[in-house]
Amino acid sequence: MVHFTLPTIFLLAAAAAAGLASAAAPVSTSGSCGGAAGGATCQGSAFGNCCSPYGYCGRTAAFCGAGCDSKFGTCDDAGAGAKVSNDGTCGGLTLSGGAGSGSTCKGSAFGKCCSEYGFCGDSDAFCGAGCQAGFGSCSSAAGSGSGTTDVKATRDGSCGKANGGTTCAGAGFGSCCSAYGYCGSTSLHCGQGCDPKYGTCSGGDSSSSSSSSSSSSASASASKSSASSAKGTVAGTTSAAASPTVKATPDGSCGGANGYSCPAGQCCSKNGWCGTSDDFCSFGCKAAFGTCQACPGSACSSTVQGGSPTCGDDGGKCFVQGGKKFMVNCDGKLASGDWVDGGDTSSINTLAACVAACAKTTGCVVANMYTGMGQKSCSLLGSFAGRQTSSGAVGQFAYVKSSGCS
C-alpha cells in the first residue's frame, strides 16, 4: 500500500483542482481573457487563440508574442495556420481595432499584403504603414507610391510633419498630402507643394472632387465605427460584375474619388463605407462598388390602384399612379435625395397631390411633403437615399419601389 504524507495529499488535491479548472475554462465570447475575465481562454474563440499580456484574444504578434499568457490560449507565431482570404478580408484587426477575419493574404487573389484595416492588396496602402505582417507580406516595393513603415495613416484627413507625421496612404481621404497638410486626390493636393514623404504626388485627378479634411473627422470616425460593427447578412442582393481592374479597398472606404470597391458580399453605403447591414446595403447603396439589396425596404402591406394616400391611415401601403408604385412612409421625417425639376410644387399641401405630381414628372422617384413650422409644401426628388434624420426634417413622403419589388 502506498502512503502519502499530509503535505503530499494537499499538493495532489490542488493539482487536481487546477486541472479541473483548466479543463472547464470557458471560451471567450467577448474578446477578453485570463484571470481578470473569469478565467476565459482564447483557445477556440472567434477572436484568435492567443491571450495578450493585457488580457485580450487575438492572432497577431501583439497577442501571440512577448507576454502572451499560455495558461489561457496558445502562444505560437501570429497567423500560423490562417486560411487564405477568399473575400479580401484578413488579419487580426478590423476598422475599429476589433477581431478580424484571421485570414492571410499570402496566396490570395486580392493581393499578398494585409492592410492596417484588414484588407488584402498589393499597393503601398496595403503593404506600407500599418501592414499586418502576421497575415501576409509587408514590402512597400509592391506599390507605386512612397508609403513607408514608420508613419501612421491619418484618422482625420490631416497629414504631414505638423500633424503628427501621419500619411495619407491607405487612409481613405485621398493619397496625396497637400502643402497645407491635408489629404486628397486632386491636383491641389497632388501637385505643387505635395509632400511625398506622407503620401503620393502623382499630379492628382483634376476631375475628381477634393477629399480633404474639410469633411469632419468626427463624421469619418463615426462612419468607420459603423462599418466595422455591421455584421448582418445581405439577402436578395445585386452587385457590379467582378473585374480584374477593381481597386479593392485598403481601409473600408469605397466609391468616391478613389473608386475603391468593397470585399465580396459587402455593400458600399451612401456615405462611402463598406458593410453588410441595411445601413450599407439599402437605400443609397452604390452598386458599382459592391453588393446592394435588390429590393430595399419593407414590402407593401397592401397595394391600391390609383387612390389618394394620406398619413395616419396609409403608412406602409403602396399606391400605383402613372405607372409608378409609391410606398407611403408616415414616420414623421422627410426623404433624402437629389431634387428633380417638376415645376412649382411649393403650393401643394397634401401628400396625395404631391404623389400625383411625382407620378407625372419624368425622373421623379419621391414625393416629399414638408409639414413643419405649421406649414405644408411639396418637393420632388430624383433619387432616394433613405429618411433624413435632422430635427428640422419634419414631414412625410412616398417613394417609388423598383419594378418587380413587392
Short mmCIF file of C-alpha atoms in Angstrom, two decimals, residues 62-298:
data_model
loop_
_atom_site.label_atom_id
_atom_site.label_comp_id
_atom_site.label_asym_id
_atom_site.label_seq_id
_atom_site.Cartn_x
_atom_site.Cartn_y
_atom_site.Cartn_z
CA ALA A 62 0.91 41.67 -30.28
CA PHE A 63 -1.20 38.86 -28.81
CA CYS A 64 0.90 35.76 -29.50
CA GLY A 65 4.39 37.16 -28.85
CA ALA A 66 6.10 38.64 -25.80
CA GLY A 67 3.90 38.50 -22.72
CA CYS A 68 1.36 36.09 -24.23
CA ASP A 69 -0.30 34.05 -21.44
CA SER A 70 -0.11 30.36 -22.36
CA LYS A 71 -2.48 29.43 -19.49
CA PHE A 72 -5.36 30.93 -21.44
CA GLY A 73 -4.54 30.04 -25.03
CA THR A 74 -1.67 29.30 -27.38
CA CYS A 75 1.44 31.42 -27.82
CA ASP A 76 2.81 30.48 -31.21
CA ASP A 77 3.65 32.52 -34.32
CA ALA A 78 0.95 35.03 -35.23
CA GLY A 79 -1.16 33.99 -38.17
CA ALA A 80 0.10 30.40 -38.12
CA GLY A 81 -2.37 28.14 -39.85
CA ALA A 82 -4.52 31.04 -41.04
CA LYS A 83 -6.75 30.29 -44.01
CA VAL A 84 -6.13 32.10 -47.30
CA SER A 85 -8.53 35.02 -47.78
CA ASN A 86 -11.20 34.39 -50.39
CA ASP A 87 -13.12 37.62 -49.87
CA GLY A 88 -10.40 40.26 -49.50
CA THR A 89 -10.54 40.49 -45.69
CA CYS A 90 -7.64 39.48 -43.48
CA GLY A 91 -5.74 39.77 -40.23
CA GLY A 92 -6.44 40.12 -36.57
CA LEU A 93 -7.75 43.71 -36.69
CA THR A 94 -10.75 45.50 -38.15
CA LEU A 95 -11.56 49.18 -38.73
CA SER A 96 -12.11 49.76 -35.01
CA GLY A 97 -9.28 47.53 -33.82
CA GLY A 98 -11.61 44.62 -33.08
CA ALA A 99 -11.18 41.00 -34.10
CA GLY A 100 -10.60 40.48 -37.81
CA SER A 101 -11.28 37.51 -40.09
CA GLY A 102 -7.98 35.82 -39.23
CA SER A 103 -7.35 35.04 -42.91
CA THR A 104 -3.95 35.52 -44.54
CA CYS A 105 -3.29 37.36 -47.79
CA LYS A 106 -0.46 35.01 -48.74
CA GLY A 107 -1.74 33.21 -51.82
CA SER A 108 -4.88 35.37 -52.02
CA ALA A 109 -6.14 36.63 -55.38
CA PHE A 110 -6.76 40.05 -53.80
CA GLY A 111 -3.07 40.70 -53.04
CA LYS A 112 -0.38 39.49 -50.68
CA CYS A 113 -0.35 42.33 -48.08
CA CYS A 114 -2.83 42.71 -45.21
CA SER A 115 -3.54 46.40 -44.56
CA GLU A 116 -3.88 48.09 -41.17
CA TYR A 117 -7.65 47.90 -41.59
CA GLY A 118 -7.85 44.20 -42.52
CA PHE A 119 -8.00 44.10 -46.32
CA CYS A 120 -5.72 42.34 -48.86
CA GLY A 121 -3.92 44.19 -51.66
CA ASP A 122 -0.56 44.89 -53.29
CA SER A 123 -0.11 48.68 -53.17
CA ASP A 124 1.60 50.79 -50.51
CA ALA A 125 -1.82 51.39 -48.96
CA PHE A 126 -1.82 47.71 -48.02
CA CYS A 127 1.89 46.89 -47.76
CA GLY A 128 3.15 50.07 -46.07
CA ALA A 129 2.23 51.79 -42.82
CA GLY A 130 0.20 49.56 -40.52
CA CYS A 131 0.55 46.42 -42.66
CA GLN A 132 -0.11 43.28 -40.57
CA ALA A 133 2.99 41.14 -41.14
CA GLY A 134 1.46 38.12 -39.43
CA PHE A 135 -1.07 37.76 -42.24
CA GLY A 136 0.91 38.39 -45.41
CA SER A 137 3.88 40.27 -46.81
CA CYS A 138 4.74 43.85 -45.86
CA SER A 139 7.07 45.13 -48.55
CA SER A 140 6.29 48.66 -49.80
CA ALA A 141 8.16 47.80 -53.01
CA ALA A 142 4.93 46.21 -54.18
CA GLY A 143 3.26 49.58 -54.53
CA SER A 144 3.83 52.52 -56.82
CA GLY A 145 3.73 55.23 -54.20
CA SER A 146 6.09 56.23 -51.43
CA GLY A 147 4.35 54.62 -48.46
CA THR A 148 6.66 53.92 -45.54
CA THR A 149 6.52 51.68 -42.49
CA ASP A 150 7.41 54.34 -39.89
CA VAL A 151 4.38 56.59 -40.27
CA LYS A 152 0.73 56.08 -39.37
CA ALA A 153 -2.27 56.54 -41.65
CA THR A 154 -4.27 59.67 -40.86
CA ARG A 155 -7.55 59.29 -39.00
CA ASP A 156 -8.99 62.72 -39.79
CA GLY A 157 -7.62 63.78 -43.17
CA SER A 158 -4.73 65.87 -41.84
CA CYS A 159 -1.19 64.81 -42.71
CA GLY A 160 2.49 65.65 -42.62
CA LYS A 161 5.03 66.62 -40.02
CA ALA A 162 2.86 69.31 -38.43
CA ASN A 163 0.08 66.76 -37.89
CA GLY A 164 1.96 64.05 -36.05
CA GLY A 165 3.74 62.70 -39.12
CA THR A 166 0.62 60.94 -40.41
CA THR A 167 0.44 59.70 -44.00
CA CYS A 168 -2.42 59.83 -46.48
CA ALA A 169 -1.55 56.41 -47.93
CA GLY A 170 -4.38 53.99 -47.25
CA ALA A 171 -6.38 56.42 -45.13
CA GLY A 172 -9.41 56.87 -47.38
CA PHE A 173 -9.21 60.66 -47.75
CA GLY A 174 -7.06 60.63 -50.89
CA SER A 175 -3.43 59.54 -51.19
CA CYS A 176 -1.73 62.95 -51.61
CA CYS A 177 -0.63 65.22 -48.74
CA SER A 178 -1.04 68.86 -49.78
CA ALA A 179 1.28 71.76 -48.96
CA TYR A 180 -1.18 72.74 -46.24
CA GLY A 181 -1.26 69.32 -44.56
CA TYR A 182 -4.50 67.82 -45.85
CA CYS A 183 -5.14 64.58 -47.76
CA GLY A 184 -6.89 64.49 -51.12
CA SER A 185 -6.64 63.30 -54.71
CA THR A 186 -6.99 66.47 -56.78
CA SER A 187 -4.19 68.48 -58.40
CA LEU A 188 -4.40 70.87 -55.43
CA HIS A 189 -3.26 68.03 -53.18
CA CYS A 190 -1.02 66.07 -55.55
CA GLY A 191 0.62 68.95 -57.44
CA GLN A 192 2.81 71.84 -56.33
CA GLY A 193 3.79 71.60 -52.67
CA CYS A 194 2.64 67.98 -52.29
CA ASP A 195 4.79 66.19 -49.68
CA PRO A 196 5.90 62.75 -50.99
CA LYS A 197 7.06 61.68 -47.52
CA TYR A 198 3.44 61.45 -46.38
CA GLY A 199 1.68 60.05 -49.45
CA THR A 200 1.90 60.03 -53.23
CA CYS A 201 2.48 63.02 -55.52
CA SER A 202 1.40 61.84 -58.94
CA GLY A 203 -0.30 65.01 -60.15
CA GLY A 204 -3.75 64.03 -58.94
CA ASP A 205 -7.06 63.64 -60.69
CA SER A 206 -8.23 67.08 -61.71
CA SER A 207 -11.70 65.76 -62.48
CA SER A 208 -12.27 64.31 -59.04
CA SER A 209 -13.60 66.22 -56.12
CA SER A 210 -11.41 67.10 -53.17
CA SER A 211 -11.25 64.59 -50.37
CA SER A 212 -9.57 66.75 -47.79
CA SER A 213 -10.30 67.05 -44.14
CA SER A 214 -12.98 69.62 -44.79
CA SER A 215 -15.12 66.55 -44.20
CA SER A 216 -15.40 66.36 -40.46
CA SER A 217 -13.11 63.91 -38.71
CA ALA A 218 -15.94 63.05 -36.34
CA SER A 219 -18.12 62.00 -39.24
CA ALA A 220 -15.35 59.90 -40.76
CA SER A 221 -14.64 58.24 -37.44
CA ALA A 222 -18.31 57.51 -36.82
CA SER A 223 -18.73 56.07 -40.30
CA LYS A 224 -15.71 53.80 -39.82
CA SER A 225 -17.07 52.64 -36.49
CA SER A 226 -20.40 51.81 -38.11
CA ALA A 227 -18.66 49.96 -40.94
CA SER A 228 -16.70 47.80 -38.56
CA SER A 229 -19.66 46.91 -36.37
CA ALA A 230 -22.08 45.93 -39.13
CA LYS A 231 -22.30 42.14 -39.18
CA GLY A 232 -25.70 41.49 -40.76
CA THR A 233 -26.38 39.12 -43.64
CA VAL A 234 -27.20 40.56 -47.05
CA ALA A 235 -30.25 38.88 -48.58
CA GLY A 236 -31.63 39.45 -52.07
CA THR A 237 -28.69 41.45 -53.37
CA THR A 238 -27.30 42.80 -56.61
CA SER A 239 -23.74 43.76 -57.37
CA ALA A 240 -21.49 45.00 -60.12
CA ALA A 241 -19.75 42.29 -62.15
CA ALA A 242 -16.34 41.32 -60.82
CA SER A 243 -13.44 42.76 -62.80
CA PRO A 244 -9.66 42.26 -62.58
CA THR A 245 -9.29 46.06 -62.62
CA VAL A 246 -11.38 46.58 -59.47
CA LYS A 247 -9.48 48.56 -56.81
CA ALA A 248 -10.01 46.66 -53.56
CA THR A 249 -10.44 48.92 -50.55
CA PRO A 250 -7.46 49.10 -48.17
CA ASP A 251 -9.38 50.79 -45.36
CA GLY A 252 -13.10 50.13 -45.65
CA SER A 253 -13.88 53.23 -47.73
CA CYS A 254 -15.48 52.82 -51.14
CA GLY A 255 -16.56 54.74 -54.23
CA GLY A 256 -15.84 58.45 -54.39
CA ALA A 257 -12.60 59.87 -55.73
CA ASN A 258 -10.59 56.72 -55.00
CA GLY A 259 -13.10 54.38 -56.60
CA TYR A 260 -12.41 51.60 -54.11
CA SER A 261 -14.64 48.52 -54.17
CA CYS A 262 -15.81 46.54 -51.15
CA PRO A 263 -14.84 42.90 -50.46
CA ALA A 264 -17.11 40.17 -51.82
CA GLY A 265 -20.50 40.21 -50.13
CA GLN A 266 -20.15 43.71 -48.69
CA CYS A 267 -22.08 46.84 -49.68
CA CYS A 268 -20.87 50.38 -50.36
CA SER A 269 -23.08 52.77 -48.38
CA LYS A 270 -24.29 56.20 -49.45
CA ASN A 271 -21.60 57.62 -47.14
CA GLY A 272 -18.83 55.63 -48.86
CA TRP A 273 -18.08 52.84 -46.36
CA CYS A 274 -18.23 49.05 -46.67
CA GLY A 275 -20.56 46.95 -44.52
CA THR A 276 -23.33 44.37 -44.56
CA SER A 277 -26.28 45.82 -42.63
CA ASP A 278 -29.27 47.73 -44.02
CA ASP A 279 -27.41 50.99 -43.35
CA PHE A 280 -24.95 49.98 -46.08
CA CYS A 281 -26.99 47.76 -48.43
CA SER A 282 -30.33 49.56 -48.56
CA PHE A 283 -31.29 52.97 -49.96
CA GLY A 284 -28.37 54.97 -51.34
CA CYS A 285 -26.14 51.89 -51.68
CA LYS A 286 -23.59 52.23 -54.52
CA ALA A 287 -23.94 49.11 -56.67
CA ALA A 288 -20.88 49.99 -58.78
CA PHE A 289 -18.61 49.42 -55.78
CA GLY A 290 -20.16 46.43 -54.03
CA THR A 291 -23.32 44.47 -53.35
CA CYS A 292 -26.73 46.10 -52.85
CA GLN A 293 -30.16 44.84 -51.87
CA ALA A 294 -32.29 44.23 -54.96
CA CYS A 295 -35.46 45.30 -53.14
CA PRO A 296 -34.54 47.56 -50.21
CA GLY A 297 -37.11 48.45 -47.58
CA SER A 298 -40.15 46.55 -46.36
#
